[in-house]
Coordinates of C-alpha atoms in Angstrom, one line a residue:
Chain A
M20 CA -6.7 249.5 -33.6
R21 CA -7.5 252.9 -32.6
I22 CA -6.5 253.2 -28.6
G23 CA -6.9 256.4 -26.4
F24 CA -4.1 256.5 -24.3
V25 CA -4.7 258.6 -21.0
G26 CA -1.7 259.1 -18.4
L27 CA 1.8 259.1 -20.1
G28 CA 4.0 259.2 -17.1
V29 CA 6.6 256.9 -16.1
M30 CA 4.5 253.6 -16.6
G31 CA 2.2 255.2 -19.5
R32 CA 4.8 256.2 -21.8
P33 CA 6.6 253.3 -22.5
M34 CA 3.4 251.1 -22.5
A35 CA 2.2 253.4 -25.2
R36 CA 5.6 253.3 -27.0
N37 CA 5.1 249.6 -27.1
L38 CA 1.3 249.9 -28.8
I39 CA 2.8 252.0 -31.6
A40 CA 5.4 250.1 -32.3
A41 CA 3.2 246.8 -32.6
G42 CA 1.1 249.1 -35.5
H43 CA -1.7 250.7 -33.5
D44 CA -3.0 254.3 -34.0
L45 CA -2.8 256.1 -30.5
S46 CA -4.6 259.2 -29.5
L47 CA -2.5 260.4 -26.7
Y48 CA -3.5 262.7 -23.5
R49 CA -1.4 264.1 -22.2
D50 CA 1.8 263.8 -24.2
K51 CA 4.6 266.7 -24.6
G52 CA 4.7 265.7 -28.3
E53 CA 7.2 262.8 -27.9
L54 CA 5.4 259.7 -29.4
E55 CA 4.0 259.3 -32.5
G56 CA 0.2 260.0 -32.5
H57 CA -2.7 262.1 -32.1
Q58 CA -2.2 264.8 -29.5
C59 CA -5.4 265.4 -28.0
S60 CA -6.4 268.0 -25.8
S61 CA -8.6 266.5 -23.3
A62 CA -9.6 262.7 -22.4
A63 CA -12.9 263.2 -24.0
E64 CA -11.3 263.9 -27.6
A65 CA -8.9 260.6 -26.8
A66 CA -12.2 258.8 -26.1
E67 CA -14.0 259.9 -29.2
R68 CA -11.4 259.0 -31.6
S69 CA -10.9 255.2 -30.2
E70 CA -12.6 251.8 -29.6
V71 CA -10.3 250.9 -26.8
I72 CA -9.2 253.7 -24.2
I73 CA -6.5 252.7 -21.7
L74 CA -6.0 254.6 -18.5
M75 CA -2.6 254.8 -16.4
L76 CA -2.8 257.2 -13.9
P77 CA -1.6 257.7 -10.5
D78 CA -4.5 257.1 -8.0
T79 CA -8.5 256.5 -7.7
P80 CA -9.4 260.6 -8.0
D81 CA -7.2 260.6 -10.7
V82 CA -9.1 257.8 -12.4
E83 CA -12.5 259.3 -11.7
A84 CA -11.5 262.9 -12.9
A85 CA -10.4 261.3 -16.2
L86 CA -13.5 259.3 -16.7
F87 CA -16.4 261.5 -15.3
G88 CA -15.0 264.8 -14.9
V89 CA -15.2 267.8 -17.2
D90 CA -13.9 267.1 -20.4
G91 CA -13.6 263.1 -19.2
V92 CA -14.1 259.8 -21.2
A93 CA -17.7 259.3 -20.2
E94 CA -18.4 262.8 -22.2
S95 CA -17.8 261.1 -25.5
L96 CA -17.5 257.5 -25.3
K97 CA -19.2 255.6 -28.3
P98 CA -21.3 252.8 -27.4
G99 CA -19.2 249.4 -27.9
S100 CA -16.2 251.0 -26.6
L101 CA -13.7 249.2 -24.1
V102 CA -12.5 251.0 -21.4
I103 CA -9.3 249.5 -19.8
D104 CA -8.1 251.0 -16.4
M105 CA -4.4 249.8 -16.0
S106 CA -3.9 252.2 -12.9
S107 CA -3.3 250.9 -9.4
V108 CA -6.6 252.0 -7.6
S109 CA -9.4 251.0 -5.0
P110 CA -11.1 247.6 -6.0
S111 CA -14.4 249.1 -4.6
A112 CA -14.3 252.4 -6.5
T113 CA -13.3 250.4 -9.5
K114 CA -16.9 248.3 -9.5
T115 CA -18.7 251.9 -9.4
F116 CA -16.5 252.9 -12.3
A117 CA -17.5 250.1 -14.4
R118 CA -21.2 250.0 -13.7
R119 CA -21.2 253.6 -14.7
I120 CA -19.3 252.8 -17.8
E121 CA -21.5 249.7 -18.9
E122 CA -24.3 252.2 -18.5
Q123 CA -23.4 253.8 -21.5
G124 CA -23.2 250.6 -23.6
C125 CA -19.6 249.8 -23.0
D126 CA -17.1 247.3 -21.3
Y127 CA -14.8 247.7 -18.7
L128 CA -11.7 246.2 -17.5
D129 CA -9.6 246.8 -14.6
A130 CA -6.2 245.4 -15.4
P131 CA -3.3 246.8 -13.2
V132 CA 0.4 246.0 -13.6
S133 CA 3.5 244.9 -11.9
G134 CA 7.0 244.9 -12.6
G135 CA 7.6 248.6 -12.6
E136 CA 9.3 250.9 -15.3
V137 CA 11.3 248.0 -16.3
G138 CA 8.6 245.7 -16.9
A139 CA 6.6 248.5 -18.9
V140 CA 9.7 249.2 -21.0
Q141 CA 10.7 245.3 -21.7
A142 CA 7.3 244.6 -22.2
S143 CA 7.8 241.9 -19.4
L144 CA 4.7 243.3 -17.1
T145 CA 2.5 241.1 -14.8
I146 CA -1.0 242.0 -15.7
M147 CA -3.9 241.0 -13.3
A148 CA -7.5 241.4 -15.0
G149 CA -11.1 241.9 -13.8
G150 CA -13.9 241.8 -15.7
R151 CA -16.4 239.9 -18.6
P152 CA -14.6 237.0 -20.0
E153 CA -15.5 238.5 -23.6
A154 CA -13.9 241.7 -22.9
F155 CA -10.8 240.3 -21.4
E156 CA -10.5 238.1 -24.9
R157 CA -10.7 241.8 -26.6
A158 CA -8.1 243.3 -24.5
R159 CA -5.8 239.8 -24.6
P160 CA -4.0 241.1 -28.0
L161 CA -3.1 244.5 -26.6
F162 CA -2.0 242.9 -23.2
K163 CA 0.5 240.7 -25.3
I164 CA 1.9 243.6 -26.5
L165 CA 2.6 245.2 -22.9
G166 CA 3.3 242.1 -20.6
K167 CA 4.2 238.7 -20.1
N168 CA 2.1 237.1 -17.2
I169 CA -1.4 237.9 -17.9
T170 CA -4.3 236.3 -16.1
R171 CA -7.9 237.2 -15.8
I172 CA -8.5 237.1 -11.8
G173 CA -12.1 237.3 -12.3
D174 CA -15.2 239.9 -12.6
V175 CA -14.6 243.8 -12.4
G176 CA -12.4 244.7 -9.6
A177 CA -10.6 241.2 -8.9
G178 CA -7.8 242.6 -10.8
Q179 CA -7.2 245.5 -8.3
T180 CA -7.9 243.2 -5.3
A181 CA -5.0 240.8 -7.0
K182 CA -2.8 243.8 -7.3
V183 CA -3.4 244.8 -3.6
A184 CA -2.5 241.0 -2.4
N185 CA 0.5 241.5 -4.3
Q186 CA 1.4 244.8 -2.6
I187 CA 0.5 243.2 0.7
V188 CA 3.0 240.3 0.2
V189 CA 5.9 242.6 -1.2
G190 CA 5.7 245.1 1.0
L191 CA 5.4 242.8 4.5
T192 CA 8.0 240.7 2.9
I193 CA 10.4 243.6 2.5
E194 CA 9.8 244.8 6.0
A195 CA 10.4 240.9 7.1
V196 CA 13.9 240.9 5.5
A197 CA 14.7 244.4 7.1
E198 CA 13.7 243.2 10.7
A199 CA 16.0 239.9 10.3
L200 CA 18.9 241.6 8.7
L201 CA 18.8 244.7 11.3
F202 CA 18.5 241.7 14.1
A203 CA 21.6 239.8 12.7
E204 CA 23.7 243.0 12.7
A205 CA 22.3 244.3 16.1
A206 CA 23.2 241.0 17.6
G207 CA 26.9 240.9 15.9
A208 CA 26.4 238.9 12.8
D209 CA 27.4 240.0 9.4
P210 CA 24.2 240.5 7.7
A211 CA 25.5 239.8 4.0
I212 CA 26.5 236.5 5.5
V213 CA 23.2 235.7 7.0
R214 CA 21.5 236.7 4.0
A215 CA 23.4 234.4 2.0
A216 CA 23.0 231.3 4.3
L217 CA 19.1 232.2 4.4
M218 CA 18.9 232.0 0.7
G219 CA 18.6 228.4 0.1
G220 CA 15.8 227.4 2.6
F221 CA 12.5 228.6 3.3
A222 CA 13.4 232.0 3.8
S223 CA 14.3 232.5 0.2
S224 CA 12.1 234.9 -1.8
R225 CA 12.7 237.5 -4.7
V226 CA 12.7 239.8 -2.2
L227 CA 15.3 238.6 0.1
E228 CA 17.4 238.1 -3.2
V229 CA 16.9 241.8 -4.4
H230 CA 15.8 244.1 -1.8
G231 CA 17.8 242.3 0.9
E232 CA 20.9 243.1 -1.2
R233 CA 19.7 246.9 -1.5
M234 CA 19.6 246.9 2.2
I235 CA 23.0 245.7 2.6
N236 CA 24.6 247.9 0.1
E237 CA 22.5 250.8 1.6
S238 CA 21.5 251.8 -2.0
Y239 CA 17.9 252.9 -2.1
E240 CA 17.4 254.7 -5.5
P241 CA 14.1 253.7 -6.7
G242 CA 12.8 251.2 -7.8
F243 CA 9.5 251.6 -6.5
R244 CA 9.0 254.3 -4.2
I245 CA 7.9 254.3 -0.8
R246 CA 5.0 256.9 -1.3
L247 CA 3.5 254.8 -4.0
H248 CA 3.7 251.5 -1.7
R249 CA 2.0 253.4 0.7
K250 CA -0.7 254.5 -1.4
D251 CA -1.5 250.7 -1.9
L252 CA -1.0 249.5 1.4
S253 CA -3.7 252.4 2.2
L254 CA -6.2 250.8 -0.2
A255 CA -5.5 247.6 1.4
V256 CA -6.2 249.2 4.9
Q257 CA -9.3 251.1 3.6
A258 CA -10.6 247.9 2.0
A259 CA -10.1 245.7 5.0
A260 CA -12.3 248.1 7.4
E261 CA -15.2 248.1 4.7
L262 CA -15.0 244.2 4.7
D263 CA -14.5 243.8 8.7
L264 CA -11.0 242.2 8.0
A265 CA -8.1 242.4 10.4
L266 CA -4.7 242.9 8.5
P267 CA -2.5 243.9 11.3
N268 CA 0.7 243.5 9.9
T269 CA -0.4 245.4 6.8
A270 CA -1.5 248.4 8.9
A271 CA 1.8 248.4 11.2
T272 CA 3.7 248.3 7.6
Q273 CA 1.5 251.6 6.4
Q274 CA 2.7 253.2 9.3
L275 CA 6.2 252.4 9.0
M276 CA 5.8 254.0 5.3
N277 CA 4.3 257.2 7.0
A278 CA 7.2 257.3 9.6
A279 CA 9.6 256.8 6.6
I280 CA 7.6 259.9 4.4
A281 CA 8.2 262.0 7.7
D282 CA 11.6 261.2 7.5
G283 CA 11.9 262.6 4.2
D284 CA 12.4 259.5 2.8
G285 CA 9.2 258.9 0.6
D286 CA 11.1 259.1 -2.8
L287 CA 13.5 256.3 -1.8
D288 CA 13.0 252.6 -2.9
H289 CA 10.5 250.8 -0.7
S290 CA 13.9 248.8 0.7
A291 CA 14.7 251.8 2.6
L292 CA 12.2 250.7 5.0
H293 CA 15.5 249.2 6.3
K294 CA 16.7 252.7 6.9
T295 CA 13.5 253.3 8.6
L296 CA 13.9 250.8 11.2
R297 CA 17.4 251.1 11.4
R298 CA 17.2 254.8 13.3
N299 CA 19.9 256.2 14.9
R300 CA 22.3 253.0 14.7
S301 CA 25.7 253.7 13.6
Chain B
M8 CA 34.8 209.2 15.9
R9 CA 33.6 208.8 19.4
I10 CA 30.5 211.2 19.3
G11 CA 28.2 211.7 22.5
F12 CA 24.5 212.7 21.3
V13 CA 22.2 214.1 23.9
G14 CA 18.5 214.8 22.8
L15 CA 16.9 212.1 20.3
G16 CA 13.6 213.7 19.5
V17 CA 12.0 214.2 16.3
M18 CA 15.1 215.9 14.7
G19 CA 18.0 214.3 17.0
R20 CA 17.2 210.6 16.4
P21 CA 17.3 210.7 12.5
M22 CA 20.4 213.0 12.7
A23 CA 21.9 210.4 15.1
R24 CA 20.8 207.7 12.7
N25 CA 23.2 209.6 9.9
L26 CA 25.9 209.7 11.8
I27 CA 25.8 206.1 12.8
A28 CA 25.4 204.9 9.2
A29 CA 28.8 206.9 8.4
G30 CA 30.5 204.6 11.0
H31 CA 30.5 206.8 13.7
D32 CA 30.5 205.4 17.6
L33 CA 27.7 207.2 19.2
S34 CA 27.0 207.5 23.0
L35 CA 23.2 208.3 23.1
Y36 CA 21.3 210.0 25.9
R37 CA 18.5 209.2 26.0
D38 CA 17.3 206.7 23.6
K39 CA 14.9 203.9 24.0
G40 CA 17.3 201.7 22.3
E41 CA 16.2 202.0 19.0
L42 CA 19.6 203.2 17.3
E43 CA 22.9 201.0 17.3
G44 CA 25.0 202.8 20.0
H45 CA 26.0 203.0 23.5
Q46 CA 22.9 203.8 26.1
C47 CA 23.9 206.3 28.6
S48 CA 22.2 206.7 31.9
S49 CA 23.1 210.5 31.6
A50 CA 24.8 213.4 29.8
A51 CA 27.8 213.3 31.7
E52 CA 28.2 209.5 30.9
A53 CA 27.8 210.5 27.2
A54 CA 30.4 213.3 27.5
E55 CA 32.8 211.1 29.3
R56 CA 32.9 208.5 26.4
S57 CA 33.2 211.1 23.8
E58 CA 35.3 213.5 21.7
V59 CA 32.5 215.7 20.4
I60 CA 29.5 215.8 22.2
I61 CA 26.2 217.0 20.2
L62 CA 22.9 218.6 22.1
M63 CA 19.8 218.7 20.0
L64 CA 17.1 220.0 22.7
P65 CA 13.9 221.5 22.7
D66 CA 14.8 225.2 24.3
T67 CA 17.6 227.3 26.3
P68 CA 16.7 225.9 29.7
D69 CA 16.9 222.2 28.5
V70 CA 20.6 223.0 26.9
E71 CA 21.4 224.6 30.1
A72 CA 20.4 221.7 32.1
A73 CA 21.8 219.1 30.0
L74 CA 25.3 221.0 30.3
F75 CA 25.6 222.3 33.5
G76 CA 22.7 220.4 35.6
V77 CA 23.2 217.5 37.9
D78 CA 25.1 214.8 35.9
G79 CA 25.4 217.3 33.3
V80 CA 28.0 217.2 30.2
A81 CA 30.2 219.6 32.0
E82 CA 30.6 217.5 34.8
S83 CA 32.6 214.8 33.2
L84 CA 34.0 216.8 30.0
K85 CA 37.3 215.8 28.8
P86 CA 39.8 218.7 27.7
G87 CA 40.0 219.1 24.2
S88 CA 36.6 218.1 23.6
L89 CA 33.9 219.7 21.1
V90 CA 30.6 220.5 22.3
I91 CA 28.1 221.2 19.3
D92 CA 24.8 222.7 20.2
M93 CA 22.3 222.0 17.2
S94 CA 19.2 223.4 19.2
S95 CA 17.7 226.6 18.3
V96 CA 18.1 228.9 21.6
S97 CA 19.0 232.2 22.9
P98 CA 21.8 233.7 21.3
S99 CA 22.9 235.5 24.4
A100 CA 22.6 232.5 26.4
T101 CA 24.8 230.8 23.8
K102 CA 27.8 232.9 24.2
T103 CA 27.4 232.4 28.5
F104 CA 27.5 228.5 27.7
A105 CA 30.5 229.0 25.6
R106 CA 32.4 230.9 27.8
R107 CA 32.1 228.5 30.6
I108 CA 32.6 225.2 28.4
E109 CA 36.0 227.0 27.2
E110 CA 37.0 227.5 30.7
Q111 CA 37.2 223.7 30.8
G112 CA 39.8 223.8 28.2
C113 CA 37.0 222.7 25.4
D114 CA 35.8 224.1 22.5
Y115 CA 32.2 225.2 21.7
L116 CA 30.1 225.7 18.3
D117 CA 26.5 226.6 18.2
A118 CA 24.9 225.2 15.1
P119 CA 21.3 225.4 14.7
V120 CA 19.7 224.0 11.8
S121 CA 16.8 224.7 9.4
G122 CA 14.9 222.2 6.9
G123 CA 12.8 220.4 9.9
E124 CA 12.3 216.6 10.3
V125 CA 12.3 215.8 6.5
G126 CA 16.0 217.7 6.0
A127 CA 17.0 215.6 9.3
V128 CA 16.1 212.3 7.4
Q129 CA 17.6 213.0 4.2
A130 CA 20.8 214.7 5.5
S131 CA 19.6 217.8 3.9
L132 CA 19.5 220.3 6.8
T133 CA 20.9 223.9 6.6
I134 CA 23.5 224.5 9.3
M135 CA 24.2 227.9 10.5
A136 CA 27.3 227.8 12.7
G137 CA 29.1 230.3 15.1
G138 CA 32.6 229.6 16.9
R139 CA 36.1 229.6 16.1
P140 CA 37.2 228.6 12.5
E141 CA 39.6 225.7 14.0
A142 CA 36.3 224.3 15.8
F143 CA 34.1 224.9 12.5
E144 CA 36.6 223.2 10.5
R145 CA 37.0 220.2 13.2
A146 CA 33.2 219.7 13.0
R147 CA 32.5 220.2 9.2
P148 CA 32.9 216.3 8.2
L149 CA 30.2 215.8 10.7
F150 CA 28.0 218.5 9.2
K151 CA 28.5 217.2 5.7
I152 CA 26.6 214.0 7.0
L153 CA 23.6 216.0 8.6
G154 CA 23.2 218.8 5.9
K155 CA 24.1 220.3 2.9
N156 CA 23.9 224.4 2.9
I157 CA 26.4 224.6 5.7
T158 CA 27.7 228.0 6.6
R159 CA 30.1 229.4 9.4
I160 CA 28.4 232.5 10.4
G161 CA 30.9 234.2 12.8
D162 CA 31.8 233.6 16.2
V163 CA 29.7 232.0 19.1
G164 CA 26.4 232.9 19.3
A165 CA 26.5 234.3 15.3
G166 CA 24.5 230.5 14.4
Q167 CA 21.8 231.2 16.8
T168 CA 21.3 234.7 15.5
A169 CA 21.2 233.5 11.9
K170 CA 18.6 231.1 12.9
V171 CA 16.4 233.4 14.6
A172 CA 16.8 235.8 11.4
N173 CA 15.4 233.1 9.5
Q174 CA 12.7 232.5 11.6
I175 CA 11.6 236.1 11.5
V176 CA 11.7 235.9 7.7
V177 CA 9.7 232.7 7.7
G178 CA 7.1 233.7 10.0
L179 CA 6.6 237.3 8.8
T180 CA 6.4 236.0 5.2
I181 CA 3.8 233.2 6.2
E182 CA 1.9 235.9 7.9
A183 CA 2.0 238.1 5.0
V184 CA 0.9 235.4 2.6
A185 CA -2.2 235.1 4.8
E186 CA -3.2 238.7 5.0
A187 CA -3.0 238.7 1.3
L188 CA -4.9 235.7 0.5
L189 CA -7.7 236.7 3.1
F190 CA -7.8 240.1 1.5
A191 CA -8.8 238.4 -1.9
E192 CA -11.2 235.9 -0.5
A193 CA -12.8 238.8 1.5
A194 CA -13.0 241.2 -1.6
G195 CA -14.2 238.2 -3.7
A196 CA -11.4 236.9 -5.9
D197 CA -10.3 233.5 -5.9
P198 CA -7.4 233.3 -3.8
A199 CA -5.8 230.2 -5.9
I200 CA -6.0 232.3 -8.9
V201 CA -4.5 235.4 -7.1
R202 CA -1.7 233.0 -5.7
A203 CA -0.8 231.8 -9.0
A204 CA -0.8 235.5 -10.7
L205 CA 1.4 236.6 -7.8
M206 CA 3.8 233.5 -8.6
G207 CA 6.1 234.8 -11.3
G208 CA 6.7 238.7 -9.7
F209 CA 8.5 240.3 -6.7
A210 CA 6.0 238.6 -4.4
S211 CA 7.3 235.1 -5.3
S212 CA 9.0 233.1 -2.3
R213 CA 9.0 229.4 -1.1
V214 CA 6.4 230.5 1.6
L215 CA 4.0 231.8 -1.1
E216 CA 4.5 228.5 -3.1
V217 CA 4.7 226.0 -0.2
H218 CA 2.5 227.7 2.8
G219 CA 0.3 229.4 0.4
E220 CA -0.9 226.1 -1.0
R221 CA -1.7 224.9 2.4
M222 CA -3.6 228.0 3.5
I223 CA -5.8 227.4 -0.1
N224 CA -6.2 223.6 1.0
E225 CA -6.6 224.3 4.5
S226 CA -4.4 221.4 5.1
Y227 CA -2.6 222.1 8.4
E228 CA -0.7 219.2 9.6
P229 CA 2.8 219.8 10.6
G230 CA 5.4 220.5 8.9
F231 CA 6.6 223.0 11.4
R232 CA 4.1 223.9 14.6
I233 CA 3.0 227.0 15.6
R234 CA 4.2 226.3 19.3
L235 CA 8.0 226.0 18.2
H236 CA 7.6 228.9 15.8
R237 CA 6.6 231.2 18.6
K238 CA 9.3 230.2 20.9
D239 CA 11.9 231.3 18.0
L240 CA 9.9 234.8 17.8
S241 CA 9.9 234.9 21.6
L242 CA 14.0 234.6 21.2
A243 CA 13.6 237.7 18.9
V244 CA 11.6 239.7 21.0
Q245 CA 13.7 239.2 24.0
A246 CA 16.7 239.9 22.1
A247 CA 15.6 242.9 20.7
A248 CA 14.8 244.4 24.0
E249 CA 18.1 243.6 25.1
L250 CA 19.6 245.4 22.1
D251 CA 17.1 248.8 22.0
L252 CA 15.7 247.5 18.6
A253 CA 12.4 247.8 17.6
L254 CA 11.1 244.7 15.6
P255 CA 7.3 245.6 15.3
N256 CA 5.9 243.0 12.9
T257 CA 8.0 240.1 14.6
A258 CA 6.2 241.3 18.0
A259 CA 3.0 241.6 16.3
T260 CA 3.1 238.0 14.5
Q261 CA 4.4 236.4 17.8
Q262 CA 1.1 237.8 19.3
L263 CA -0.8 236.4 16.7
M264 CA 0.9 232.8 17.5
N265 CA -0.2 233.5 21.0
A266 CA -4.0 233.7 19.7
A267 CA -3.5 230.9 17.4
I268 CA -2.2 228.7 20.5
A269 CA -4.9 230.1 22.8
D270 CA -7.4 228.9 19.9
G271 CA -6.2 225.2 20.5
D272 CA -4.2 225.6 17.0
G273 CA -0.5 225.5 18.5
D274 CA 0.3 222.0 17.2
L275 CA -0.9 223.1 13.6
D276 CA 1.6 224.0 10.8
H277 CA 2.4 227.6 11.2
S278 CA 0.7 228.2 7.6
A279 CA -2.7 228.0 10.0
L280 CA -1.8 231.6 10.9
H281 CA -4.4 231.9 8.5
K282 CA -6.8 230.0 9.9
T283 CA -6.4 232.5 12.9
L284 CA -6.4 235.6 10.9
R285 CA -9.4 234.2 9.2
R286 CA -11.7 234.2 12.6
N287 CA -15.4 233.5 11.8
R288 CA -15.5 233.8 8.2
S289 CA -17.5 231.2 6.6

């Protein structure tokens, strides 16, 4: 299939490589010439050459610019094309983007992922999609090349909503484990023994297992950067205001991420919230 | 072994029953005559007749009264006895209780449990103990009758510290899952599908599995009551002030439990924090 791929960063590059390895014909924007495919000079050129256009970009304004900016996808999109945004961006902006793309006689899916760089390289991403069932079925063979746990959550925007929900659970569970291990340490108990004792019961989680261990070892190389997680919780807090919904611990955890970034720790793994809460304790 | 058992409520009764079934000779205070053992008229009488005294009481003041009040354990404790407090109470008060008991030539263990009534009945409790290694070894055969995952966390108080850490993780993870599922619902996605999509990745936890399902079904029979969980988070918040430790989400979740109790929901399962955050949404 002729696929345009816009956004070849830490996540996009290994995803594009997996599509190429599966035999697809990729038009790339912007690649440094490392991947096998047609090097385009704009997102518009990638769209012109393709039936399916995949975006994997950092944030909502990047997606908006790639779609609707100068030399953007919308300028040269052919009717019947499918646009798949796999970035993690605003659910409400996603609905607007989809409506504008659909007005050009095309289909739109939001399909953000979790699993990080390792999941992108190993093609084990979790993919949470929103859009028409027919569009999802059209994309499914491509999703199967990129990931494992693939779900159509609902209509356009529902994929982004699920991704934000995922980031709420992960961020707040990391914060919970950090508070618990710091409490144990401050009260004079060995946090490594406490973590082990908690693993069997209702406190058990992937976060207690993986991020709890990072906290105990103080090994904070990313993984997933606090700066990016703050973006996701900002999406949640913004949407909560639009929806008149109270998300108290999401808001407090976002604030704590602000403090971490102010401390110069924005590029550490999100488990470093433990460091932020620990402050000046020796 | 001659065991005094003080506190035969929802948890203590099935625990005492398991000790009796294993062949131990129990002195009970206060039982309604349902269990096979010597019915005592005071905690002091239970202590006088026993080598090991187990307490399973609701809160710190109850333990203090049973140990040091009128007709309390301390009045008739024989030198060489072992006192095991399996209640969930203040770590710092525990250290004071232990010192006073040790001054009478006796040993003290704190050994709170998790696993709830089901764990007590099925003898599958997680037991987190604090105290001298020799005292722990002396108690271990009894712990094996009562539970499965048995850990000596450290010195006296460390068991209570681990229990509080456990309740921080469980309470804040429940709150996180509630915020995430409410966000999904408010943004128009099906929370049941979102929960299922999140189960495979970093968001996965026992709480997402068990309490997440309760939230989706709105089935809030306890389980573990909000009223009791608030007591545990109050212990955390009090200790945090003593230790100059910031636990922002523990404090916020305790406040939310105050709101739940004010709503008349204190005797619902702690997963009903979802109901508290949901407010007037239809």
